[in-house]
């Protein structure tokens, strides 16, 4: 009887002939040693165009016991195959050459591959040893239940623009909610999260940029991995690319090309039908024998991706209570502290009363780009403030009108009290010169572009232009605003209250380096919101305008105008570790069986994680490294849980926690390095100069280290302030006490003064959260 030889597919790039030779020799040696037990089939990928060869590759993966892929260089086809193999429920064994730099930096920014784990080798003998050792063929386990409330997953590119606006707005038009990976929110994409998101999707929407910059390559690498996952799992997948873009061989036949927005609309129209068909099918049979960790879902670190589930585990804080009572104009907080989560809960709470009119508006900076470039850079400061305030006031009024018409588009037919008011308001709103099509982002983009175009025709590009009130009115308004306001006021007599919630406006702005024009735009938005509130209050109506912004942006506004210290604001500053434990407890409960609601954190935690690590209680160990931000705590737990689930552990073990914190540390490092580069463009990779540094540094040592990264001497102190502000470093107060920014109520001046008093004897401590990624050894 002939025993069929088991096979393993080996994918690797041909970019480096010497490396390709090492891999080919290593595979050949392994095959000779293994004999008939296992046969490796090498597949070398060229980085040049050629005929698509996807069919034999798919067949090779399907016939393999497991798949080996070399990621020294991130060949796009290899990346796709890694995702495809995982989607096909094949174990993917990753390898990379230890001494070749290759695409190490790109892989670090992408985030997928170090969260999967890989073996390293230096020559063909070491590679052969790895291949002949036992490779566990057990694939990653993942739930196959569909998320029917938000069935589409989108990988967003780093640069927002018309393509992304059309993509997401058409999904909304199709009435499909979506979850997304947003690089502005998460610096890196973990493999476990990508698998979870694709597995729960009835459709995956991707866009290949094919740009020359690293950011485009990083985005395309993530997109190709996700495309491979989706195709491997048999998910409806739409991969968009510009008509002239070069695309990898493996996806060339499935990419849908476009040259104009109408092409995207057509592609998504067809894609929507595929999603519907997939949703109409019964949920696949869930995998059996999942461990509690493998089946546990605790939500997503990014609030936008858990709109439909957030209410079941949201922690009702005092800040939330104040916002929902209308006691705040501003909600401020650092990235990852829960601004968007609070935004969503305030929206849902107020929207639950059908008598309320709720606008959840998420403008983004790029939608105002034409306004900034074509107008605000040429106007005097007074004229800019006048014009932008009028712009926001007009937009808020239009959006309230739009929401009233949308909300009552059926009800007015059967309600004689509002019928005539509705028809009059509709006639006034649909005036010539104003586009009412698309979602809010499209209407905002169209309005700002129309004003920019009109301004250019009237005033050209002269600097220092001053505009009269009449000129601003003619430039901004397409409606008779006074008459429209009167009609809206009359209509609101039949409503209870209006809530105008703004989020995302500061997304993508440089941290601590806010453009003065951006600050003006935000300041005018707040002023316009207050003016709308006052005007409507005179007529007896209740209107609340709340903006959700970053701490550093608010502080910039404070420096520009003392009036903003008088704003009604709530600050999302987390300082109590027990509050973070309660936040995590609520999420853990949502993923545990019914009947667990009364369990305390100390009862739940030991069921899911070892109690101590290196002598420290594990929840305290995680919180200490979270920078007191909920998102970071969720990320850390999710990473550790992912490693434990991959190995079918019943609870998170020491090795899982160590790997999870290392992956999270890398996330933090990439994210903060990007933010530092925004403020100091010449300081790219500065944080990487801390690699192998001592955990404790004198003020002289810290200054020398910062200067060694190429930072100008005049900027060294500003960079150190940045490191303190973001909790990257703290100040040693005593042998037992270290003060980071969250230990002093987020007041940077406290740390600055303590450092100044200590002078040259000041000791700075690198936060333990960053040490694994930087190779810094913790002191005993």
XYZ file of C-alpha atoms in Angstrom:
780
model
C 0.000 0.000 0.000
C 1.438 3.379 -1.043
C 1.404 6.089 1.624
C 0.811 9.534 0.163
C 3.548 11.975 1.099
C 2.294 15.028 2.980
C 3.171 18.367 1.388
C 3.986 21.851 2.580
C 3.929 24.923 0.330
C 6.904 27.328 0.653
C 6.451 30.896 -0.652
C 9.332 33.359 -0.900
C 10.358 36.452 -2.912
C 13.008 36.584 -5.615
C 14.019 40.214 -4.980
C 17.322 39.171 -3.354
C 18.941 36.328 -5.416
C 21.327 35.434 -2.581
C 18.438 35.061 -0.140
C 16.398 33.078 -2.655
C 19.365 30.717 -3.051
C 19.644 30.224 0.735
C 15.936 29.380 0.924
C 16.053 27.011 -2.050
C 19.101 25.209 -0.567
C 17.508 25.054 2.881
C 14.319 23.555 1.445
C 16.314 21.009 -0.592
C 18.299 19.925 2.485
C 15.106 19.624 4.521
C 13.499 17.463 1.829
C 16.511 15.129 1.763
C 16.435 14.746 5.540
C 12.670 14.232 5.747
C 12.519 11.616 3.016
C 8.960 10.433 2.556
C 7.580 11.937 5.768
C 7.009 15.399 4.305
C 7.756 17.166 1.052
C 8.301 20.938 0.790
C 7.218 22.522 -2.493
C 9.043 25.840 -3.068
C 7.321 28.661 -4.946
C 9.432 31.701 -5.842
C 7.565 34.962 -6.448
C 8.924 37.493 -8.885
C 8.542 41.203 -8.187
C 7.872 41.911 -11.855
C 4.754 41.672 -13.986
C 3.774 38.382 -15.535
C 0.854 36.063 -16.149
C -1.463 35.399 -13.198
C -0.743 32.039 -11.634
C -3.273 32.008 -8.817
C -4.898 28.637 -9.632
C -1.817 26.434 -9.014
C -1.045 28.484 -5.904
C -4.542 27.914 -4.497
C -4.246 24.218 -5.333
C -0.831 24.076 -3.676
C -2.125 25.683 -0.479
C -5.202 23.455 -0.368
C -3.034 20.353 -0.797
C -0.587 21.436 1.928
C -0.474 20.279 5.522
C 0.789 23.770 6.358
C 2.329 26.721 4.524
C 5.778 28.277 4.976
C 6.331 31.904 3.933
C 9.484 34.009 4.038
C 8.803 37.624 5.098
C 12.347 39.014 4.964
C 11.008 41.057 2.053
C 7.271 41.720 1.899
C 6.491 40.548 -1.593
C 2.818 41.511 -2.197
C 1.935 38.058 -3.542
C 3.513 36.313 -0.551
C 1.578 38.614 1.800
C -1.647 37.726 0.003
C -0.825 34.002 0.212
C -0.186 34.222 3.955
C -3.663 35.689 4.416
C -5.199 33.202 1.989
C -3.642 30.240 3.792
C -4.964 31.412 7.167
C -8.380 31.981 5.622
C -8.232 28.436 4.225
C -7.589 27.139 7.778
C -3.977 26.248 7.077
C -1.197 26.825 9.596
C 1.143 29.511 8.278
C 4.736 29.095 9.483
C 6.612 32.381 8.909
C 10.379 32.661 8.543
C 12.790 35.573 8.023
C 16.549 36.001 7.662
C 17.906 37.404 10.892
C 20.795 39.465 9.490
C 19.111 40.966 6.425
C 17.280 44.210 7.124
C 14.904 43.674 4.201
C 11.464 45.127 4.942
C 11.854 44.883 8.706
C 10.825 48.516 9.273
C 7.819 48.208 6.962
C 6.732 45.006 8.716
C 7.047 46.757 12.060
C 4.705 49.508 10.857
C 2.238 47.101 9.231
C 1.869 45.156 12.469
C 0.587 41.816 11.160
C 3.622 39.595 11.067
C 5.143 40.031 14.518
C 1.710 39.354 16.009
C 1.654 36.051 14.084
C 5.186 35.189 15.173
C 8.063 33.908 13.020
C 11.260 31.839 13.121
C 14.618 33.340 12.170
C 17.585 31.762 10.375
C 21.061 32.843 9.260
C 21.903 30.257 6.587
C 20.486 27.255 4.767
C 21.530 24.855 7.556
C 19.583 26.808 10.180
C 16.609 27.026 7.835
C 16.763 23.304 7.183
C 16.835 22.678 10.953
C 13.695 24.788 11.405
C 11.884 22.992 8.595
C 12.802 19.526 9.824
C 11.780 20.268 13.415
C 8.165 19.606 14.350
C 5.820 22.240 12.934
C 2.400 22.153 14.583
C -0.085 22.103 11.667
C -3.014 23.255 13.817
C -4.512 26.379 12.176
C -5.700 29.539 13.904
C -9.134 29.048 15.425
C -11.729 31.765 14.884
C -15.450 32.208 15.286
C -17.437 32.107 12.032
C -20.565 33.891 13.278
C -21.498 36.892 11.115
C -21.827 40.395 12.527
C -25.191 41.181 10.987
C -25.456 44.626 12.577
C -22.241 45.900 10.951
C -21.557 43.304 8.243
C -18.860 45.063 6.185
C -15.171 45.472 7.028
C -13.132 48.288 5.443
C -9.358 48.833 5.549
C -9.035 52.603 5.274
C -5.986 54.194 3.623
C -3.899 56.736 5.579
C -4.763 59.653 3.294
C -8.428 60.545 3.202
C -9.915 61.978 0.047
C -12.595 61.692 -2.573
C -12.157 57.944 -3.159
C -12.650 57.029 0.509
C -15.561 59.442 0.850
C -17.354 57.846 -2.089
C -16.593 54.326 -0.827
C -17.981 54.829 2.661
C -20.888 57.077 1.650
C -22.095 54.513 -0.896
C -22.007 51.811 1.777
C -24.171 54.054 3.925
C -26.492 54.633 0.959
C -26.811 50.869 0.675
C -27.781 50.914 4.380
C -24.849 48.767 5.389
C -23.018 49.671 8.571
C -19.343 48.898 8.559
C -16.372 48.341 10.816
C -12.969 49.589 9.746
C -9.265 49.624 10.391
C -8.377 53.303 10.585
C -4.619 54.053 10.666
C -5.364 57.420 12.270
C -6.749 55.531 15.266
C -4.562 52.399 15.311
C -0.952 52.555 14.217
C -0.743 48.830 13.419
C -3.094 46.018 12.426
C -2.750 42.814 14.424
C -3.242 39.506 12.657
C -5.730 38.320 15.291
C -7.903 41.402 14.828
C -7.808 41.129 11.036
C -8.855 37.451 11.210
C -11.664 38.243 13.662
C -12.963 41.150 11.573
C -12.933 39.275 8.268
C -14.447 36.126 9.795
C -17.381 38.156 11.119
C -17.985 39.990 7.847
C -20.416 39.442 5.008
C -18.335 41.740 2.817
C -14.797 43.185 2.751
C -14.038 46.497 1.009
C -10.434 47.396 0.112
C -8.582 50.012 -1.904
C -5.047 49.555 -3.272
C -3.137 52.827 -3.502
C -0.082 51.673 -5.496
C 1.862 54.768 -4.451
C 5.611 55.386 -4.301
C 5.618 56.268 -0.613
C 6.129 53.887 2.296
C 2.681 54.794 3.646
C 1.084 53.459 0.459
C 3.125 50.244 0.594
C 2.217 49.766 4.260
C -1.487 50.249 3.483
C -1.379 47.941 0.456
C 0.408 45.265 2.502
C -2.392 45.309 5.080
C -5.022 45.319 2.337
C -3.484 42.349 0.515
C -3.275 40.308 3.714
C -6.952 41.058 4.409
C -7.842 40.274 0.772
C -6.133 36.903 1.144
C -8.070 36.212 4.353
C -11.365 37.184 2.707
C -10.794 35.087 -0.418
C -9.625 32.158 1.671
C -12.790 32.346 3.803
C -14.997 32.804 0.740
C -16.206 36.288 1.713
C -17.614 38.714 -0.882
C -14.666 41.025 -1.486
C -14.349 44.259 -3.446
C -10.774 45.392 -4.158
C -10.704 48.813 -5.808
C -7.754 50.331 -7.664
C -7.260 53.259 -9.993
C -7.295 52.401 -13.668
C -3.546 52.993 -14.049
C -2.424 51.235 -10.849
C -0.052 48.267 -10.929
C -1.550 45.398 -8.930
C -0.029 42.112 -7.705
C -0.508 39.041 -9.864
C -2.576 37.162 -7.310
C -5.356 39.772 -7.241
C -5.057 41.204 -10.732
C -8.076 39.312 -12.027
C -10.342 40.334 -9.135
C -9.423 44.021 -8.800
C -12.165 46.426 -9.899
C -10.717 49.511 -11.550
C -12.076 53.041 -11.660
C -11.207 56.332 -13.312
C -14.127 58.429 -12.009
C -16.426 58.369 -8.941
C -19.275 56.897 -10.991
C -17.196 53.736 -11.523
C -16.847 53.258 -7.747
C -20.591 53.730 -7.299
C -21.274 51.005 -9.880
C -18.791 48.595 -8.287
C -20.254 49.091 -4.817
C -23.789 48.670 -6.176
C -22.827 45.188 -7.422
C -20.883 44.495 -4.223
C -23.970 45.357 -2.127
C -25.955 42.621 -3.847
C -23.226 40.089 -3.004
C -23.351 41.170 0.655
C -27.123 40.759 0.721
C -26.874 37.280 -0.779
C -24.212 36.266 1.746
C -26.309 37.556 4.653
C -29.322 35.615 3.440
C -27.391 32.403 3.839
C -27.481 30.715 7.218
C -24.591 31.391 9.543
C -21.857 28.789 9.050
C -21.697 26.071 11.666
C -19.560 27.372 14.554
C -16.295 25.611 15.248
C -16.573 23.047 17.986
C -14.410 22.701 21.055
C -13.362 26.346 21.187
C -11.668 27.229 24.463
C -13.301 29.978 26.571
C -10.589 32.385 25.408
C -11.109 31.528 21.735
C -14.837 32.257 21.968
C -14.509 35.323 24.235
C -15.346 38.649 22.566
C -14.702 41.863 24.513
C -15.393 44.452 21.832
C -12.999 46.445 19.709
C -10.333 48.946 20.858
C -11.741 51.384 18.263
C -15.193 52.644 19.276
C -16.345 53.175 15.675
C -16.155 49.404 15.187
C -18.472 48.592 18.089
C -21.348 50.995 17.540
C -23.896 48.187 17.727
C -22.535 46.536 20.882
C -20.990 49.355 22.926
C -24.160 50.003 24.912
C -24.026 46.557 26.502
C -20.723 47.225 28.292
C -20.264 51.009 28.329
C -19.112 52.390 31.690
C -21.384 55.285 32.660
C -18.909 57.819 34.021
C -19.607 61.237 35.504
C -18.356 62.793 32.238
C -21.022 60.876 30.345
C -23.745 61.997 32.759
C -22.761 65.667 32.376
C -22.662 65.421 28.577
C -26.039 63.690 28.317
C -27.594 66.370 30.568
C -26.318 69.031 28.185
C -23.856 70.475 30.706
C -20.901 70.581 28.299
C -19.932 72.286 25.055
C -16.654 70.408 24.828
C -15.508 66.882 25.611
C -11.713 66.704 25.632
C -9.417 63.747 26.009
C -6.284 62.121 24.744
C -6.253 59.578 21.988
C -7.646 56.307 23.284
C -9.436 57.705 26.343
C -12.940 57.105 25.000
C -14.102 60.327 23.313
C -15.762 58.525 20.423
C -17.287 55.927 22.763
C -18.850 58.745 24.785
C -19.941 60.458 21.553
C -21.747 57.296 20.444
C -23.438 56.766 23.791
C -24.637 60.368 24.061
C -25.964 60.069 20.522
C -27.779 56.803 21.190
C -29.179 57.954 24.534
C -30.633 61.175 23.152
C -31.785 59.536 19.935
C -33.787 56.969 21.919
C -36.366 59.711 22.562
C -38.042 60.099 19.161
C -38.984 63.690 19.978
C -35.318 64.691 19.875
C -33.460 65.698 16.727
C -29.918 64.281 16.867
C -27.118 65.105 14.413
C -23.950 63.022 14.677
C -21.522 64.880 12.434
C -17.992 63.692 11.754
C -16.202 66.182 9.532
C -12.558 65.477 8.781
C -9.802 67.905 7.959
C -9.395 66.927 4.306
C -13.018 67.919 3.550
C -12.082 71.523 4.343
C -8.798 71.470 2.453
C -9.997 73.627 -0.446
C -11.425 76.157 1.991
C -8.103 76.370 3.814
C -5.815 76.465 0.798
C -7.857 78.711 -1.484
C -9.357 81.187 0.983
C -8.133 81.212 4.581
C -4.448 81.533 3.705
C -5.250 84.776 1.840
C -7.703 86.467 4.215
C -6.950 88.745 7.133
C -7.481 87.161 10.560
C -10.688 89.076 11.221
C -12.139 88.224 7.829
C -11.192 84.555 8.257
C -12.946 84.358 11.614
C -16.040 86.065 10.220
C -16.244 83.817 7.170
C -15.600 80.494 8.928
C -18.054 81.251 11.735
C -20.694 82.059 9.128
C -19.777 78.850 7.282
C -20.271 76.658 10.365
C -23.456 78.439 11.453
C -24.882 77.976 7.968
C -23.830 74.326 7.849
C -25.351 73.552 11.271
C -28.614 75.175 10.196
C -28.630 73.198 6.933
C -27.902 69.922 8.703
C -30.686 70.514 11.246
C -33.000 71.132 8.288
C -31.783 67.997 6.524
C -32.343 65.912 9.651
C -35.860 67.312 10.184
C -36.823 66.490 6.600
C -35.250 63.031 6.800
C -36.807 62.244 10.175
C -40.357 63.185 9.144
C -40.307 62.182 5.469
C -43.158 59.742 6.112
C -44.698 61.113 9.307
C -45.664 64.504 7.831
C -48.141 62.848 5.466
C -50.263 61.732 8.410
C -49.724 64.663 10.779
C -51.725 67.794 9.941
C -49.764 69.836 12.527
C -46.492 69.603 10.612
C -47.630 68.891 7.035
C -47.615 72.474 5.737
C -44.481 73.335 7.739
C -42.700 70.317 6.267
C -43.586 71.147 2.656
C -42.525 74.784 3.054
C -39.265 73.805 4.729
C -38.546 71.240 2.012
C -39.141 73.798 -0.730
C -36.835 76.344 0.908
C -34.085 73.791 1.579
C -33.906 72.384 -1.950
C -32.655 75.580 -3.492
C -30.526 75.891 -6.608
C -26.805 75.979 -5.905
C -26.803 73.665 -2.901
C -26.315 69.924 -3.235
C -28.545 67.853 -0.966
C -27.217 64.515 -2.232
C -24.902 62.099 -0.438
C -24.098 61.868 3.243
C -22.776 64.629 5.487
C -19.147 64.242 4.402
C -20.106 64.650 0.737
C -22.315 67.680 1.457
C -19.556 69.306 3.518
C -16.993 68.666 0.790
C -19.295 70.051 -1.922
C -20.116 73.181 0.104
C -16.478 74.003 0.926
C -15.434 73.464 -2.699
C -18.268 75.645 -3.988
C -17.292 78.508 -1.661
C -13.619 78.150 -2.628
C -14.492 78.289 -6.306
C -16.700 81.364 -5.884
C -14.038 83.133 -3.821
C -11.374 82.522 -6.464
C -13.596 83.965 -9.189
C -14.372 87.105 -7.157
C -11.170 87.888 -5.268
C -8.321 85.880 -6.837
C -5.283 85.037 -4.689
C -4.437 88.406 -3.137
C -3.252 88.176 0.485
C -4.723 90.152 3.385
C -8.181 90.413 1.802
C -10.880 91.903 4.031
C -14.517 91.000 3.488
C -17.603 92.992 4.436
C -20.635 91.339 6.021
C -22.485 91.522 2.714
C -19.574 89.908 0.860
C -19.446 87.031 3.366
C -23.202 86.575 3.009
C -23.002 86.440 -0.787
C -20.035 84.069 -0.681
C -21.292 81.553 1.891
C -25.054 81.376 1.582
C -27.061 79.715 -1.151
C -30.276 80.167 0.846
C -32.175 83.064 2.391
C -30.737 82.209 5.790
C -33.035 84.441 7.837
C -36.133 82.892 6.256
C -34.722 79.357 6.610
C -33.963 79.974 10.295
C -37.510 81.183 10.888
C -38.942 78.077 9.258
C -36.660 75.751 11.250
C -37.646 77.559 14.465
C -41.345 77.149 13.678
C -40.836 73.450 12.974
C -38.880 72.871 16.208
C -41.976 73.880 18.182
C -43.072 70.311 17.503
C -39.829 68.756 18.753
C -38.312 68.410 22.206
C -34.638 69.258 21.731
C -31.819 69.341 19.174
C -28.417 67.767 19.743
C -25.554 68.629 17.380
C -22.548 66.388 18.085
C -19.213 66.973 16.326
C -16.452 64.369 16.342
C -13.342 63.693 14.216
C -12.645 67.278 13.139
C -9.161 67.160 14.669
C -8.423 63.683 13.319
C -5.212 63.797 11.325
C -4.057 67.121 12.765
C -0.474 67.236 13.982
C -0.120 66.571 17.689
C 1.046 69.672 19.599
C 1.708 71.221 16.234
C -1.800 72.314 15.364
C -1.924 74.493 12.255
C -3.165 78.013 13.181
C -5.753 77.747 10.401
C -6.975 74.407 11.789
C -7.278 75.990 15.226
C -9.252 78.863 13.694
C -11.626 76.397 12.037
C -12.297 74.660 15.348
C -12.600 77.904 17.303
C -15.151 79.196 14.810
C -17.107 75.929 15.007
C -17.428 76.318 18.773
C -18.456 79.978 18.377
C -21.015 79.090 15.710
C -22.466 76.325 17.896
C -22.914 78.728 20.781
C -24.567 81.280 18.504
C -27.055 78.697 17.175
C -27.849 77.677 20.767
C -28.483 81.307 21.792
C -30.599 82.156 18.750
C -32.815 79.100 19.175
C -33.073 79.603 22.924
C -34.623 83.028 22.303
C -37.450 81.227 20.521
C -37.858 78.774 23.392
C -36.057 75.832 21.806
C -33.464 73.597 23.464
C -30.339 73.114 21.333
C -27.061 71.543 22.488
C -23.869 71.700 20.394
C -21.014 69.531 21.699
C -17.572 69.118 20.110
C -15.318 66.162 20.971
C -11.632 67.116 20.618
C -8.134 66.092 21.703
C -6.547 67.509 24.854
C -3.635 69.095 23.046
C -5.946 70.831 20.574
C -7.998 72.265 23.424
C -4.842 73.478 25.163
C -3.820 75.183 21.931
C -7.186 76.968 21.867
C -6.681 77.999 25.494
C -3.347 79.568 24.616
C -4.910 81.434 21.687
C -7.914 82.779 23.594
C -8.561 83.050 27.318
C -12.322 82.810 26.686
C -12.061 79.081 26.136
C -11.221 78.551 29.804
C -14.853 79.522 30.467
C -16.280 76.814 28.222
C -18.402 74.096 29.804
C -16.136 71.108 29.271
C -15.628 67.609 30.591
C -12.203 65.987 30.502
C -11.761 62.256 29.887
C -8.698 61.851 32.093
C -8.360 58.416 33.640
C -6.396 58.384 36.898
C -8.051 55.586 38.916
C -6.872 52.019 38.151
C -10.090 50.600 39.613
C -12.109 52.477 36.979
C -10.102 50.763 34.248
C -10.695 47.407 35.933
C -14.429 48.095 36.001
C -14.359 49.063 32.322
C -12.636 45.773 31.486
C -14.969 43.799 33.801
C -18.037 45.007 31.908
C -16.479 43.948 28.611
C -15.463 40.546 29.940
C -18.976 39.978 31.299
C -20.465 40.671 27.874
C -18.506 37.725 26.477
C -19.196 35.296 29.332
C -22.257 33.025 29.707
C -25.498 34.385 31.141
C -25.609 34.401 34.898
C -22.163 35.983 35.270
C -23.499 39.539 35.697
C -22.934 39.655 39.451
C -19.319 38.484 39.318
C -16.666 40.946 40.448
C -13.390 41.550 38.644
C -11.452 39.446 41.161
C -13.760 36.508 40.395
C -13.575 36.822 36.603
C -9.907 37.621 36.077
C -8.378 34.377 37.471
C -10.590 32.372 35.086
C -8.997 34.078 32.075
C -5.448 35.011 33.083
C -2.715 33.829 35.417
C -2.792 35.780 38.663
C 0.827 36.997 38.740
C 3.653 37.722 36.352
C 7.190 38.410 37.571
C 5.793 38.753 41.075
C 3.191 41.370 40.116
C -0.583 40.964 39.997
C -1.347 40.730 36.284
C -4.175 43.283 35.995
C -1.984 45.837 37.813
C 0.912 44.915 35.530
C -1.252 45.644 32.466
C -2.755 48.859 33.858
C 0.702 50.190 34.723
C 1.621 49.889 31.039
C -1.645 51.230 29.630
C -0.739 54.930 30.068
C -4.151 55.001 31.829
C -6.023 54.791 28.542
C -8.887 52.296 28.061
C -7.974 51.575 24.448
C -4.450 50.558 25.420
C -5.727 48.213 28.111
C -8.121 46.558 25.664
C -5.314 46.242 23.095
C -2.957 44.629 25.581
C -5.527 42.106 26.746
C -6.597 41.378 23.152
C -3.011 40.755 22.036
C -2.329 38.409 24.966
C -5.680 36.668 24.467
C -4.881 36.229 20.768
C -1.571 34.498 21.479
C -3.231 32.269 24.096
C -6.123 31.424 21.766
C -3.754 30.532 18.906
C -2.166 27.902 21.125
C -5.520 26.719 22.568
C -4.541 27.714 26.103
C -7.387 27.642 28.612
C -6.208 30.922 30.116
C -3.534 33.516 29.361
C -0.138 32.142 30.438
C 3.098 33.973 31.213
C 4.415 33.507 27.674
C 1.123 34.781 26.186
C 1.200 37.868 28.374
C 4.827 38.518 27.515
C 4.170 38.222 23.766
C 1.018 40.351 24.039
C 2.771 43.163 25.863
C 5.649 43.058 23.371
C 3.200 43.405 20.450
C 1.355 46.220 22.242
C 4.680 47.911 23.016
C 5.500 47.869 19.301
C 2.088 49.417 18.568
C 2.793 52.236 21.013
C 6.281 52.823 19.660
C 5.092 53.169 16.049
C 2.125 55.353 17.008
C 4.085 57.786 19.187
C 6.976 57.959 16.736
C 4.511 59.093 14.054
C 3.070 61.750 16.355
C 6.531 63.027 17.284
C 7.439 63.231 13.597
C 4.324 65.370 13.025
C 5.627 67.916 15.529
C 9.325 67.672 14.600
C 9.604 66.441 10.988
C 13.390 66.141 11.261
C 13.119 63.767 14.232
C 11.859 60.720 12.352
C 12.674 57.491 14.221
C 13.847 59.449 17.285
C 12.236 56.968 19.674
C 14.257 54.183 18.096
C 17.405 55.893 19.374
C 16.275 54.745 22.833
C 16.899 51.117 21.794
C 19.102 49.370 24.381
C 19.159 52.529 26.529
C 19.213 52.376 30.308
C 15.736 52.442 31.873
C 16.834 55.441 33.959
C 18.620 58.461 32.476
C 20.081 61.617 33.938
C 19.006 64.915 32.388
C 22.368 65.160 30.619
C 22.117 61.602 29.260
C 18.558 62.206 28.045
C 19.501 65.470 26.314
C 22.494 63.808 24.623
C 20.366 60.898 23.464
C 17.739 63.225 21.952
C 20.408 65.351 20.275
C 22.079 62.234 18.835
C 18.910 61.620 16.791
C 19.527 64.832 14.863
C 17.251 67.116 16.890
C 18.425 70.733 16.895
C 19.748 71.851 20.283
C 17.087 74.555 20.387
C 14.404 71.851 20.126
C 15.795 69.356 22.669
C 13.755 70.695 25.592
C 10.574 70.737 23.477
C 11.149 67.110 22.533
C 11.664 66.181 26.192
C 8.394 67.969 27.009
C 6.703 65.864 24.320
C 8.130 62.681 25.852
C 6.809 63.744 29.258
C 3.429 64.852 27.885
C 2.740 61.461 26.326
C 3.998 59.413 29.252
C 6.958 58.012 27.322
C 9.191 59.109 30.194
C 8.519 60.078 33.787
C 10.495 61.730 36.588
C 11.961 59.767 39.486
C 10.753 61.347 42.739
C 12.103 58.732 45.130
C 13.226 55.125 45.059
C 9.589 54.026 45.208
C 7.832 56.830 43.341
C 7.937 57.781 39.677
C 5.647 60.492 38.362
C 4.305 60.137 34.839
C 1.882 62.631 33.292
C -1.167 60.643 34.482
C 0.117 60.729 38.082
C -0.046 64.557 38.153
C -3.537 64.963 36.715
C -2.090 65.424 33.196
C -0.528 68.779 34.112
C 2.772 69.006 32.244
C 3.869 72.058 34.264
C 4.110 69.934 37.419
C 6.678 67.665 35.751
C 8.518 70.584 34.163
C 8.908 72.395 37.495
C 10.039 69.250 39.312
C 12.627 68.614 36.610
C 13.795 72.243 36.753
C 14.182 72.088 40.533
C 16.219 68.892 40.315
C 18.445 70.405 37.630
C 21.303 68.182 36.523
C 20.422 65.633 39.228
C 16.970 64.970 37.710
C 16.397 61.322 36.799
C 14.103 60.423 33.907
C 12.583 56.941 33.702
C 11.458 55.271 30.471
C 7.908 53.994 30.814
C 7.800 50.163 31.090
C 5.206 50.120 28.280
C 7.898 51.025 25.728
C 10.727 48.887 27.032
C 9.950 45.567 25.267
C 9.873 47.227 21.833
C 13.082 49.140 22.600
C 14.962 46.161 24.015
C 15.382 47.870 27.382
C 15.936 45.471 30.265
C 13.828 46.163 33.346
C 15.887 46.663 36.511
C 15.768 43.775 38.985
